[in-house]
Amino acid sequence: MKLTDISYARAVMEKHGIAPQKRYGQNFLISDNVVSRIADTPKNGNEELGIIEIGPGIGTLTEKLATRYKKVIAVEIDPSLIPVLADTLSDFDNVKVIHADAMKTDFAALVKEEFGDMPVAVCANLPYYITSPVIMKLLETEGLFESITVMIQKEVADRLCASPNTEDYGAITAACAYYADIEKCFTVSPANFIPPPKVTSSVIRMNIHKTPPVTCESKENLFRVIRGAFAKRRKTLSNSLSGETNKLSKAQIEETLVSLGYRADVRGETLGLADFARISDAITL
Ligand code: SAM
């Protein structure tokens, strides 16, 4: 029986005496079509792909992943779901559930231990309360994963995929562009979950760059410049950046920007990753 069958999913929860927990961001998928499309997204024609899932819930996406990929490691924080998953996934010998907090998981060690040299992708319906920190943690593993497919709140997906000079463009857009090309795959309405969330969701696939798309002297300084550029939205870049350092005055920053060919009053939200890399090599925060 499929876990996307709402009566079956309810019966499983009743049998184990559980209900979706708000504090863990539990909105379980109940659409077979949506779950299949998410599970198909990491495919790259490579049958040998290993998958890390964050937050398997009652195992709905996990069972689809298990039929498509060689090995699935699912990291779940909620202790009450561990016996449920042992039950719902008992037919699969290529799935291992780990009871852990994804925010505290050492993914490099986990991948080495569980997958060895196998190419690995992430596929998850993420809990919305930790979307951005989980995505940054996964991206910062730089090259550990081939791709990262996640379902997230549509507004966050729009921010991650935004272009400069748009309302949605921000520090997280430029920071993520350093690590990956991000594809918006499809949107999912609240009716596809129990309980239905208040927001529309989007599935995105982040194709991890093998080498960063820009070169710069210090990645740490580049990220400080990106964060600083958006710290005071709608202010000029020189204004924002001078608020982040006492090493340089606003006038000195303006002078440097002009020497690089930018207007003295250029704003951060008009600049792309390549601009931030150039500026970062000229301005150390
Ligand atoms: N994959 C299931 C599905 O699609 O129906 C459940 C998705 S639900 C939106 C998010 C899942 O992430 C829940 O099972 C929740 O308990 C789990 N979770 C929440 N915070 C977590 C964390 N820090 N680490 C690991 N899992 C977490």
PDB file of C-alpha atoms and ligand atoms in Angstrom:
ATOM      1  CA  MET A   1       0.000   0.000   0.000  1.00  0.00           C
ATOM      2  CA  LYS A   2       1.303   3.467  -0.860  1.00  0.00           C
ATOM      3  CA  LEU A   3       1.888   6.119   1.809  1.00  0.00           C
ATOM      4  CA  THR A   4       0.464   8.709  -0.607  1.00  0.00           C
ATOM      5  CA  ASP A   5      -2.923   7.054  -0.057  1.00  0.00           C
ATOM      6  CA  ILE A   6      -4.372   9.403   2.569  1.00  0.00           C
ATOM      7  CA  SER A   7      -6.401   6.670   4.341  1.00  0.00           C
ATOM      8  CA  TYR A   8      -3.324   4.436   4.547  1.00  0.00           C
ATOM      9  CA  ALA A   9      -1.116   7.312   5.792  1.00  0.00           C
ATOM     10  CA  ARG A  10      -3.735   8.108   8.480  1.00  0.00           C
ATOM     11  CA  ALA A  11      -3.966   4.418   9.455  1.00  0.00           C
ATOM     12  CA  VAL A  12      -0.150   4.233   9.821  1.00  0.00           C
ATOM     13  CA  MET A  13      -0.141   7.316  12.068  1.00  0.00           C
ATOM     14  CA  GLU A  14      -3.034   5.949  14.131  1.00  0.00           C
ATOM     15  CA  LYS A  15      -1.357   2.552  14.502  1.00  0.00           C
ATOM     16  CA  HIS A  16       1.775   4.251  15.897  1.00  0.00           C
ATOM     17  CA  GLY A  17      -0.152   6.839  17.923  1.00  0.00           C
ATOM     18  CA  ILE A  18       1.421   9.852  16.172  1.00  0.00           C
ATOM     19  CA  ALA A  19       0.190  13.025  14.483  1.00  0.00           C
ATOM     20  CA  PRO A  20       2.100  15.605  12.374  1.00  0.00           C
ATOM     21  CA  GLN A  21       4.164  17.830  14.701  1.00  0.00           C
ATOM     22  CA  LYS A  22       4.155  21.551  13.945  1.00  0.00           C
ATOM     23  CA  ARG A  23       7.421  22.164  15.830  1.00  0.00           C
ATOM     24  CA  TYR A  24       9.271  19.859  13.397  1.00  0.00           C
ATOM     25  CA  GLY A  25       7.610  21.402  10.320  1.00  0.00           C
ATOM     26  CA  GLN A  26       5.759  18.178   9.537  1.00  0.00           C
ATOM     27  CA  ASN A  27       3.565  18.506   6.442  1.00  0.00           C
ATOM     28  CA  PHE A  28       3.416  15.070   4.867  1.00  0.00           C
ATOM     29  CA  LEU A  29       2.967  14.632   1.122  1.00  0.00           C
ATOM     30  CA  ILE A  30      -0.113  12.741  -0.069  1.00  0.00           C
ATOM     31  CA  SER A  31       0.156  13.116  -3.865  1.00  0.00           C
ATOM     32  CA  ASP A  32       1.649  10.148  -5.673  1.00  0.00           C
ATOM     33  CA  ASN A  33       2.340  12.284  -8.738  1.00  0.00           C
ATOM     34  CA  VAL A  34       4.180  14.999  -6.760  1.00  0.00           C
ATOM     35  CA  VAL A  35       6.244  12.479  -4.760  1.00  0.00           C
ATOM     36  CA  SER A  36       7.231  10.628  -7.959  1.00  0.00           C
ATOM     37  CA  ARG A  37       8.261  13.870  -9.661  1.00  0.00           C
ATOM     38  CA  ILE A  38      10.408  14.912  -6.680  1.00  0.00           C
ATOM     39  CA  ALA A  39      12.031  11.449  -6.551  1.00  0.00           C
ATOM     40  CA  ASP A  40      12.791  11.604 -10.297  1.00  0.00           C
ATOM     41  CA  THR A  41      14.449  15.042 -10.093  1.00  0.00           C
ATOM     42  CA  PRO A  42      17.965  14.009  -8.906  1.00  0.00           C
ATOM     43  CA  LYS A  43      18.309  11.406 -11.703  1.00  0.00           C
ATOM     44  CA  ASN A  44      21.223  12.048 -13.999  1.00  0.00           C
ATOM     45  CA  GLY A  45      21.114   8.833 -15.997  1.00  0.00           C
ATOM     46  CA  ASN A  46      23.351   7.315 -13.350  1.00  0.00           C
ATOM     47  CA  GLU A  47      21.704   4.267 -11.782  1.00  0.00           C
ATOM     48  CA  GLU A  48      24.437   4.133  -9.140  1.00  0.00           C
ATOM     49  CA  LEU A  49      23.479   7.403  -7.458  1.00  0.00           C
ATOM     50  CA  GLY A  50      23.208   7.390  -3.655  1.00  0.00           C
ATOM     51  CA  ILE A  51      20.664   9.654  -1.952  1.00  0.00           C
ATOM     52  CA  ILE A  52      20.594  11.523   1.349  1.00  0.00           C
ATOM     53  CA  GLU A  53      17.079  12.494   2.400  1.00  0.00           C
ATOM     54  CA  ILE A  54      16.522  14.998   5.198  1.00  0.00           C
ATOM     55  CA  GLY A  55      13.288  14.496   7.120  1.00  0.00           C
ATOM     56  CA  PRO A  56      11.697  11.277   5.811  1.00  0.00           C
ATOM     57  CA  GLY A  57       8.550  11.799   7.912  1.00  0.00           C
ATOM     58  CA  ILE A  58       6.552   8.554   7.646  1.00  0.00           C
ATOM     59  CA  GLY A  59       8.598   7.448   4.610  1.00  0.00           C
ATOM     60  CA  THR A  60       6.471   8.692   1.699  1.00  0.00           C
ATOM     61  CA  LEU A  61       9.291  10.126  -0.442  1.00  0.00           C
ATOM     62  CA  THR A  62      11.788   7.613   0.970  1.00  0.00           C
ATOM     63  CA  GLU A  63       9.972   4.601  -0.513  1.00  0.00           C
ATOM     64  CA  LYS A  64       9.945   6.226  -3.972  1.00  0.00           C
ATOM     65  CA  LEU A  65      13.650   7.044  -3.661  1.00  0.00           C
ATOM     66  CA  ALA A  66      14.397   3.460  -2.589  1.00  0.00           C
ATOM     67  CA  THR A  67      12.858   2.066  -5.788  1.00  0.00           C
ATOM     68  CA  ARG A  68      14.870   4.469  -7.983  1.00  0.00           C
ATOM     69  CA  TYR A  69      18.350   4.699  -6.415  1.00  0.00           C
ATOM     70  CA  LYS A  70      20.990   2.306  -5.196  1.00  0.00           C
ATOM     71  CA  LYS A  71      21.083   3.423  -1.557  1.00  0.00           C
ATOM     72  CA  VAL A  72      19.131   5.937   0.549  1.00  0.00           C
ATOM     73  CA  ILE A  73      20.203   7.387   3.905  1.00  0.00           C
ATOM     74  CA  ALA A  74      17.372   9.276   5.616  1.00  0.00           C
ATOM     75  CA  VAL A  75      18.105  11.645   8.520  1.00  0.00           C
ATOM     76  CA  GLU A  76      15.106  12.229  10.818  1.00  0.00           C
ATOM     77  CA  ILE A  77      15.065  14.346  13.990  1.00  0.00           C
ATOM     78  CA  ASP A  78      11.734  13.206  15.471  1.00  0.00           C
ATOM     79  CA  PRO A  79      12.264  10.130  17.692  1.00  0.00           C
ATOM     80  CA  SER A  80       8.586   9.147  17.453  1.00  0.00           C
ATOM     81  CA  LEU A  81       8.991   8.596  13.671  1.00  0.00           C
ATOM     82  CA  ILE A  82      11.878   6.112  13.955  1.00  0.00           C
ATOM     83  CA  PRO A  83       9.654   3.058  14.756  1.00  0.00           C
ATOM     84  CA  VAL A  84       7.146   4.226  12.122  1.00  0.00           C
ATOM     85  CA  LEU A  85       9.882   4.283   9.479  1.00  0.00           C
ATOM     86  CA  ALA A  86      11.147   0.838  10.567  1.00  0.00           C
ATOM     87  CA  ASP A  87       7.618  -0.369   9.832  1.00  0.00           C
ATOM     88  CA  THR A  88       6.811   1.504   6.587  1.00  0.00           C
ATOM     89  CA  LEU A  89      10.235   0.919   4.999  1.00  0.00           C
ATOM     90  CA  SER A  90      10.652  -2.710   6.127  1.00  0.00           C
ATOM     91  CA  ASP A  91      10.461  -3.992   2.520  1.00  0.00           C
ATOM     92  CA  PHE A  92      13.592  -2.068   1.471  1.00  0.00           C
ATOM     93  CA  ASP A  93      17.093  -3.308   2.234  1.00  0.00           C
ATOM     94  CA  ASN A  94      18.741  -0.289   0.567  1.00  0.00           C
ATOM     95  CA  VAL A  95      17.401   2.283   3.066  1.00  0.00           C
ATOM     96  CA  LYS A  96      18.953   3.282   6.388  1.00  0.00           C
ATOM     97  CA  VAL A  97      17.236   5.715   8.741  1.00  0.00           C
ATOM     98  CA  ILE A  98      19.448   7.758  11.045  1.00  0.00           C
ATOM     99  CA  HIS A  99      17.950   9.482  14.069  1.00  0.00           C
ATOM    100  CA  ALA A 100      19.736  12.852  14.027  1.00  0.00           C
ATOM    101  CA  ASP A 101      19.358  16.588  13.609  1.00  0.00           C
ATOM    102  CA  ALA A 102      20.390  17.500  10.044  1.00  0.00           C
ATOM    103  CA  MET A 103      21.746  20.826  11.338  1.00  0.00           C
ATOM    104  CA  LYS A 104      24.222  18.937  13.532  1.00  0.00           C
ATOM    105  CA  THR A 105      25.062  16.165  11.052  1.00  0.00           C
ATOM    106  CA  ASP A 106      28.581  15.901   9.652  1.00  0.00           C
ATOM    107  CA  PHE A 107      27.568  15.194   6.043  1.00  0.00           C
ATOM    108  CA  ALA A 108      31.143  14.703   4.803  1.00  0.00           C
ATOM    109  CA  ALA A 109      31.691  11.931   7.386  1.00  0.00           C
ATOM    110  CA  LEU A 110      28.249  10.434   6.697  1.00  0.00           C
ATOM    111  CA  VAL A 111      28.814  10.318   2.931  1.00  0.00           C
ATOM    112  CA  LYS A 112      32.262   8.768   3.350  1.00  0.00           C
ATOM    113  CA  GLU A 113      30.986   6.130   5.737  1.00  0.00           C
ATOM    114  CA  GLU A 114      27.776   5.210   3.903  1.00  0.00           C
ATOM    115  CA  PHE A 115      28.568   5.818   0.239  1.00  0.00           C
ATOM    116  CA  GLY A 116      32.361   5.634  -0.165  1.00  0.00           C
ATOM    117  CA  ASP A 117      33.124   6.858  -3.698  1.00  0.00           C
ATOM    118  CA  MET A 118      29.537   6.639  -4.974  1.00  0.00           C
ATOM    119  CA  PRO A 119      28.124   9.899  -6.407  1.00  0.00           C
ATOM    120  CA  VAL A 120      25.581  11.276  -3.947  1.00  0.00           C
ATOM    121  CA  ALA A 121      22.649  13.689  -4.259  1.00  0.00           C
ATOM    122  CA  VAL A 122      20.298  15.181  -1.677  1.00  0.00           C
ATOM    123  CA  CYS A 123      16.553  14.882  -2.139  1.00  0.00           C
ATOM    124  CA  ALA A 124      14.154  16.233   0.496  1.00  0.00           C
ATOM    125  CA  ASN A 125      10.870  17.869   1.343  1.00  0.00           C
ATOM    126  CA  LEU A 126      12.499  20.248   3.814  1.00  0.00           C
ATOM    127  CA  PRO A 127      10.908  21.454   7.039  1.00  0.00           C
ATOM    128  CA  TYR A 128      10.245  25.141   6.331  1.00  0.00           C
ATOM    129  CA  TYR A 129      11.481  26.402   9.709  1.00  0.00           C
ATOM    130  CA  ILE A 130      15.114  25.628   8.810  1.00  0.00           C
ATOM    131  CA  THR A 131      15.130  25.895   4.996  1.00  0.00           C
ATOM    132  CA  SER A 132      17.838  28.539   4.527  1.00  0.00           C
ATOM    133  CA  PRO A 133      20.319  27.279   7.177  1.00  0.00           C
ATOM    134  CA  VAL A 134      19.986  23.675   5.900  1.00  0.00           C
ATOM    135  CA  ILE A 135      20.527  24.760   2.290  1.00  0.00           C
ATOM    136  CA  MET A 136      23.614  26.821   3.234  1.00  0.00           C
ATOM    137  CA  LYS A 137      24.985  23.923   5.320  1.00  0.00           C
ATOM    138  CA  LEU A 138      24.537  21.521   2.381  1.00  0.00           C
ATOM    139  CA  LEU A 139      26.061  23.971  -0.133  1.00  0.00           C
ATOM    140  CA  GLU A 140      29.040  24.677   2.117  1.00  0.00           C
ATOM    141  CA  THR A 141      30.053  21.006   1.791  1.00  0.00           C
ATOM    142  CA  GLU A 142      31.365  22.177  -1.649  1.00  0.00           C
ATOM    143  CA  GLY A 143      31.318  19.355  -4.151  1.00  0.00           C
ATOM    144  CA  LEU A 144      30.263  16.633  -1.682  1.00  0.00           C
ATOM    145  CA  PHE A 145      26.934  16.320  -3.510  1.00  0.00           C
ATOM    146  CA  GLU A 146      26.298  16.144  -7.226  1.00  0.00           C
ATOM    147  CA  SER A 147      22.985  17.950  -6.860  1.00  0.00           C
ATOM    148  CA  ILE A 148      20.558  19.035  -4.149  1.00  0.00           C
ATOM    149  CA  THR A 149      16.832  18.696  -4.853  1.00  0.00           C
ATOM    150  CA  VAL A 150      14.608  20.278  -2.230  1.00  0.00           C
ATOM    151  CA  MET A 151      10.999  21.258  -1.848  1.00  0.00           C
ATOM    152  CA  ILE A 152      10.832  24.604  -0.071  1.00  0.00           C
ATOM    153  CA  GLN A 153       8.481  27.540   0.360  1.00  0.00           C
ATOM    154  CA  LYS A 154       7.870  29.171  -3.052  1.00  0.00           C
ATOM    155  CA  GLU A 155       8.931  32.617  -1.755  1.00  0.00           C
ATOM    156  CA  VAL A 156      12.331  31.212  -0.731  1.00  0.00           C
ATOM    157  CA  ALA A 157      12.722  29.443  -4.104  1.00  0.00           C
ATOM    158  CA  ASP A 158      11.939  32.753  -5.839  1.00  0.00           C
ATOM    159  CA  ARG A 159      14.659  34.453  -3.781  1.00  0.00           C
ATOM    160  CA  LEU A 160      17.230  31.758  -4.575  1.00  0.00           C
ATOM    161  CA  CYS A 161      16.543  31.978  -8.332  1.00  0.00           C
ATOM    162  CA  ALA A 162      16.190  35.798  -8.556  1.00  0.00           C
ATOM    163  CA  SER A 163      18.158  38.066 -10.899  1.00  0.00           C
ATOM    164  CA  PRO A 164      19.900  41.288  -9.847  1.00  0.00           C
ATOM    165  CA  ASN A 165      17.654  44.368  -9.841  1.00  0.00           C
ATOM    166  CA  THR A 166      14.575  42.459  -8.746  1.00  0.00           C
ATOM    167  CA  GLU A 167      12.686  42.605  -5.459  1.00  0.00           C
ATOM    168  CA  ASP A 168      13.549  38.970  -4.618  1.00  0.00           C
ATOM    169  CA  TYR A 169      17.311  39.328  -5.175  1.00  0.00           C
ATOM    170  CA  GLY A 170      19.383  39.290  -1.999  1.00  0.00           C
ATOM    171  CA  ALA A 171      22.491  38.056  -0.198  1.00  0.00           C
ATOM    172  CA  ILE A 172      21.279  34.445  -0.240  1.00  0.00           C
ATOM    173  CA  THR A 173      20.835  34.579  -4.045  1.00  0.00           C
ATOM    174  CA  ALA A 174      24.410  35.722  -4.643  1.00  0.00           C
ATOM    175  CA  ALA A 175      25.793  33.355  -1.979  1.00  0.00           C
ATOM    176  CA  CYS A 176      24.022  30.302  -3.457  1.00  0.00           C
ATOM    177  CA  ALA A 177      25.141  31.251  -6.996  1.00  0.00           C
ATOM    178  CA  TYR A 178      28.721  30.753  -5.780  1.00  0.00           C
ATOM    179  CA  TYR A 179      27.997  27.077  -5.120  1.00  0.00           C
ATOM    180  CA  ALA A 180      25.357  26.051  -7.655  1.00  0.00           C
ATOM    181  CA  ASP A 181      23.180  26.739 -10.666  1.00  0.00           C
ATOM    182  CA  ILE A 182      19.628  26.656  -9.392  1.00  0.00           C
ATOM    183  CA  GLU A 183      16.740  25.346 -11.503  1.00  0.00           C
ATOM    184  CA  LYS A 184      13.134  25.926 -10.527  1.00  0.00           C
ATOM    185  CA  CYS A 185      11.431  22.620 -11.348  1.00  0.00           C
ATOM    186  CA  PHE A 186       7.722  22.888 -10.404  1.00  0.00           C
ATOM    187  CA  THR A 187       5.357  24.308  -7.795  1.00  0.00           C
ATOM    188  CA  VAL A 188       3.164  22.319  -5.411  1.00  0.00           C
ATOM    189  CA  SER A 189      -0.084  23.603  -3.895  1.00  0.00           C
ATOM    190  CA  PRO A 190      -0.991  23.161  -0.184  1.00  0.00           C
ATOM    191  CA  ALA A 191      -3.692  20.592  -1.069  1.00  0.00           C
ATOM    192  CA  ASN A 192      -0.957  17.991  -1.658  1.00  0.00           C
ATOM    193  CA  PHE A 193      -0.042  17.724   2.054  1.00  0.00           C
ATOM    194  CA  ILE A 194      -1.485  16.713   5.405  1.00  0.00           C
ATOM    195  CA  PRO A 195      -1.887  19.072   7.136  1.00  0.00           C
ATOM    196  CA  PRO A 196      -1.902  21.619   4.263  1.00  0.00           C
ATOM    197  CA  PRO A 197       0.763  24.320   4.838  1.00  0.00           C
ATOM    198  CA  LYS A 198      -0.250  27.998   4.622  1.00  0.00           C
ATOM    199  CA  VAL A 199       2.044  28.585   1.633  1.00  0.00           C
ATOM    200  CA  THR A 200       2.703  27.274  -1.883  1.00  0.00           C
ATOM    201  CA  SER A 201       5.850  25.189  -2.283  1.00  0.00           C
ATOM    202  CA  SER A 202       8.429  24.895  -5.071  1.00  0.00           C
ATOM    203  CA  VAL A 203      10.829  22.130  -5.952  1.00  0.00           C
ATOM    204  CA  ILE A 204      14.286  23.355  -6.933  1.00  0.00           C
ATOM    205  CA  ARG A 205      17.344  21.466  -8.099  1.00  0.00           C
ATOM    206  CA  MET A 206      20.748  22.904  -7.276  1.00  0.00           C
ATOM    207  CA  ASN A 207      23.404  21.653  -9.661  1.00  0.00           C
ATOM    208  CA  ILE A 208      26.638  21.966  -7.738  1.00  0.00           C
ATOM    209  CA  HIS A 209      29.525  23.706  -9.511  1.00  0.00           C
ATOM    210  CA  LYS A 210      32.601  21.477  -9.818  1.00  0.00           C
ATOM    211  CA  THR A 211      34.678  24.651  -9.512  1.00  0.00           C
ATOM    212  CA  PRO A 212      33.336  28.050  -8.365  1.00  0.00           C
ATOM    213  CA  PRO A 213      32.081  30.228 -11.256  1.00  0.00           C
ATOM    214  CA  VAL A 214      34.222  33.160 -10.031  1.00  0.00           C
ATOM    215  CA  THR A 215      37.718  33.358  -8.653  1.00  0.00           C
ATOM    216  CA  CYS A 216      38.627  35.627  -5.774  1.00  0.00           C
ATOM    217  CA  GLU A 217      41.442  35.909  -3.269  1.00  0.00           C
ATOM    218  CA  SER A 218      39.329  35.139  -0.211  1.00  0.00           C
ATOM    219  CA  LYS A 219      35.998  33.330  -0.216  1.00  0.00           C
ATOM    220  CA  GLU A 220      35.441  34.487   3.384  1.00  0.00           C
ATOM    221  CA  ASN A 221      35.856  38.144   2.352  1.00  0.00           C
ATOM    222  CA  LEU A 222      33.590  37.600  -0.693  1.00  0.00           C
ATOM    223  CA  PHE A 223      30.827  36.331   1.604  1.00  0.00           C
ATOM    224  CA  ARG A 224      31.405  39.252   4.013  1.00  0.00           C
ATOM    225  CA  VAL A 225      31.055  41.672   1.066  1.00  0.00           C
ATOM    226  CA  ILE A 226      27.853  39.936  -0.131  1.00  0.00           C
ATOM    227  CA  ARG A 227      26.317  39.979   3.357  1.00  0.00           C
ATOM    228  CA  GLY A 228      27.433  43.567   3.892  1.00  0.00           C
ATOM    229  CA  ALA A 229      26.052  44.714   0.539  1.00  0.00           C
ATOM    230  CA  PHE A 230      22.530  43.691   1.550  1.00  0.00           C
ATOM    231  CA  ALA A 231      22.775  44.585   5.236  1.00  0.00           C
ATOM    232  CA  LYS A 232      21.153  47.964   4.519  1.00  0.00           C
ATOM    233  CA  ARG A 233      18.775  47.428   1.649  1.00  0.00           C
ATOM    234  CA  ARG A 234      18.110  50.409  -0.633  1.00  0.00           C
ATOM    235  CA  LYS A 235      21.281  52.112   0.632  1.00  0.00           C
ATOM    236  CA  THR A 236      24.282  52.583  -1.640  1.00  0.00           C
ATOM    237  CA  LEU A 237      26.924  49.839  -1.566  1.00  0.00           C
ATOM    238  CA  SER A 238      29.495  52.232  -0.071  1.00  0.00           C
ATOM    239  CA  ASN A 239      27.058  53.101   2.698  1.00  0.00           C
ATOM    240  CA  SER A 240      26.284  49.446   3.463  1.00  0.00           C
ATOM    241  CA  LEU A 241      29.893  48.265   3.330  1.00  0.00           C
ATOM    242  CA  SER A 242      31.261  51.157   5.416  1.00  0.00           C
ATOM    243  CA  GLY A 243      28.819  50.123   8.151  1.00  0.00           C
ATOM    244  CA  GLU A 244      30.487  46.672   8.203  1.00  0.00           C
ATOM    245  CA  THR A 245      34.074  47.799   8.766  1.00  0.00           C
ATOM    246  CA  ASN A 246      36.044  50.458  10.592  1.00  0.00           C
ATOM    247  CA  LYS A 247      39.090  49.837   8.364  1.00  0.00           C
ATOM    248  CA  LEU A 248      37.674  51.901   5.480  1.00  0.00           C
ATOM    249  CA  SER A 249      35.629  55.092   5.247  1.00  0.00           C
ATOM    250  CA  LYS A 250      32.624  55.521   2.941  1.00  0.00           C
ATOM    251  CA  ALA A 251      34.740  57.891   0.771  1.00  0.00           C
ATOM    252  CA  GLN A 252      37.549  55.321   0.427  1.00  0.00           C
ATOM    253  CA  ILE A 253      35.040  52.630  -0.586  1.00  0.00           C
ATOM    254  CA  GLU A 254      33.461  54.979  -3.149  1.00  0.00           C
ATOM    255  CA  GLU A 255      36.903  55.752  -4.573  1.00  0.00           C
ATOM    256  CA  THR A 256      37.675  52.042  -4.950  1.00  0.00           C
ATOM    257  CA  LEU A 257      34.300  51.355  -6.598  1.00  0.00           C
ATOM    258  CA  VAL A 258      34.911  54.159  -9.112  1.00  0.00           C
ATOM    259  CA  SER A 259      38.416  52.821  -9.825  1.00  0.00           C
ATOM    260  CA  LEU A 260      36.792  49.460 -10.667  1.00  0.00           C
ATOM    261  CA  GLY A 261      34.413  51.169 -13.116  1.00  0.00           C
ATOM    262  CA  TYR A 262      31.276  51.343 -10.914  1.00  0.00           C
ATOM    263  CA  ARG A 263      29.329  54.490 -10.034  1.00  0.00           C
ATOM    264  CA  ALA A 264      30.140  55.819  -6.556  1.00  0.00           C
ATOM    265  CA  ASP A 265      26.458  55.395  -5.648  1.00  0.00           C
ATOM    266  CA  VAL A 266      26.059  51.849  -7.058  1.00  0.00           C
ATOM    267  CA  ARG A 267      23.628  49.684  -5.056  1.00  0.00           C
ATOM    268  CA  GLY A 268      24.311  46.080  -4.033  1.00  0.00           C
ATOM    269  CA  GLU A 269      21.046  44.779  -5.437  1.00  0.00           C
ATOM    270  CA  THR A 270      22.158  45.692  -8.997  1.00  0.00           C
ATOM    271  CA  LEU A 271      25.321  43.547  -8.819  1.00  0.00           C
ATOM    272  CA  GLY A 272      25.921  39.904  -9.718  1.00  0.00           C
ATOM    273  CA  LEU A 273      28.310  37.372  -8.177  1.00  0.00           C
ATOM    274  CA  ALA A 274      31.134  38.294 -10.602  1.00  0.00           C
ATOM    275  CA  ASP A 275      30.856  41.960  -9.496  1.00  0.00           C
ATOM    276  CA  PHE A 276      31.020  40.974  -5.832  1.00  0.00           C
ATOM    277  CA  ALA A 277      34.125  38.851  -6.530  1.00  0.00           C
ATOM    278  CA  ARG A 278      35.904  41.841  -8.188  1.00  0.00           C
ATOM    279  CA  ILE A 279      34.874  44.176  -5.376  1.00  0.00           C
ATOM    280  CA  SER A 280      35.944  41.641  -2.752  1.00  0.00           C
ATOM    281  CA  ASP A 281      39.469  41.525  -4.235  1.00  0.00           C
ATOM    282  CA  ALA A 282      39.681  45.337  -3.913  1.00  0.00           C
ATOM    283  CA  ILE A 283      37.929  45.864  -0.559  1.00  0.00           C
ATOM    284  CA  THR A 284      38.840  43.780   2.480  1.00  0.00           C
ATOM    285  CA  LEU A 285      36.229  43.930   5.221  1.00  0.00           C
TER     286      LEU A 285
HETATM  287  N1  SAM B   1       9.517  13.611   3.662  1.00  0.00           N
HETATM  288  C1  SAM B   1       8.211  13.626   4.280  1.00  0.00           C
HETATM  289  C2  SAM B   1       7.160  13.940   3.251  1.00  0.00           C
HETATM  290  O1  SAM B   1       7.521  14.514   2.222  1.00  0.00           O
HETATM  291  O2  SAM B   1       5.996  13.629   3.484  1.00  0.00           O
HETATM  292  C3  SAM B   1       8.159  14.619   5.448  1.00  0.00           C
HETATM  293  C4  SAM B   1       8.534  16.039   5.131  1.00  0.00           C
HETATM  294  S1  SAM B   1       8.179  17.167   6.440  1.00  0.00           S
HETATM  295  C5  SAM B   1       7.921  18.666   5.533  1.00  0.00           C
HETATM  296  C6  SAM B   1       9.767  17.535   7.157  1.00  0.00           C
HETATM  297  C7  SAM B   1      10.429  16.383   7.908  1.00  0.00           C
HETATM  298  O3  SAM B   1      11.696  16.847   8.411  1.00  0.00           O
HETATM  299  C8  SAM B   1       9.672  15.874   9.114  1.00  0.00           C
HETATM  300  O4  SAM B   1       9.702  14.467   9.130  1.00  0.00           O
HETATM  301  C9  SAM B   1      10.456  16.434  10.318  1.00  0.00           C
HETATM  302  O5  SAM B   1      10.318  15.671  11.499  1.00  0.00           O
HETATM  303  C10 SAM B   1      11.860  16.411   9.762  1.00  0.00           C
HETATM  304  N2  SAM B   1      12.789  17.356  10.405  1.00  0.00           N
HETATM  305  C11 SAM B   1      12.500  18.562  10.944  1.00  0.00           C
HETATM  306  N3  SAM B   1      13.622  19.141  11.402  1.00  0.00           N
HETATM  307  C12 SAM B   1      14.651  18.293  11.145  1.00  0.00           C
HETATM  308  C13 SAM B   1      16.046  18.321  11.400  1.00  0.00           C
HETATM  309  N4  SAM B   1      16.636  19.376  11.992  1.00  0.00           N
HETATM  310  N5  SAM B   1      16.791  17.266  11.016  1.00  0.00           N
HETATM  311  C14 SAM B   1      16.231  16.186  10.419  1.00  0.00           C
HETATM  312  N6  SAM B   1      14.898  16.110  10.155  1.00  0.00           N
HETATM  313  C15 SAM B   1      14.123  17.143  10.497  1.00  0.00           C
END
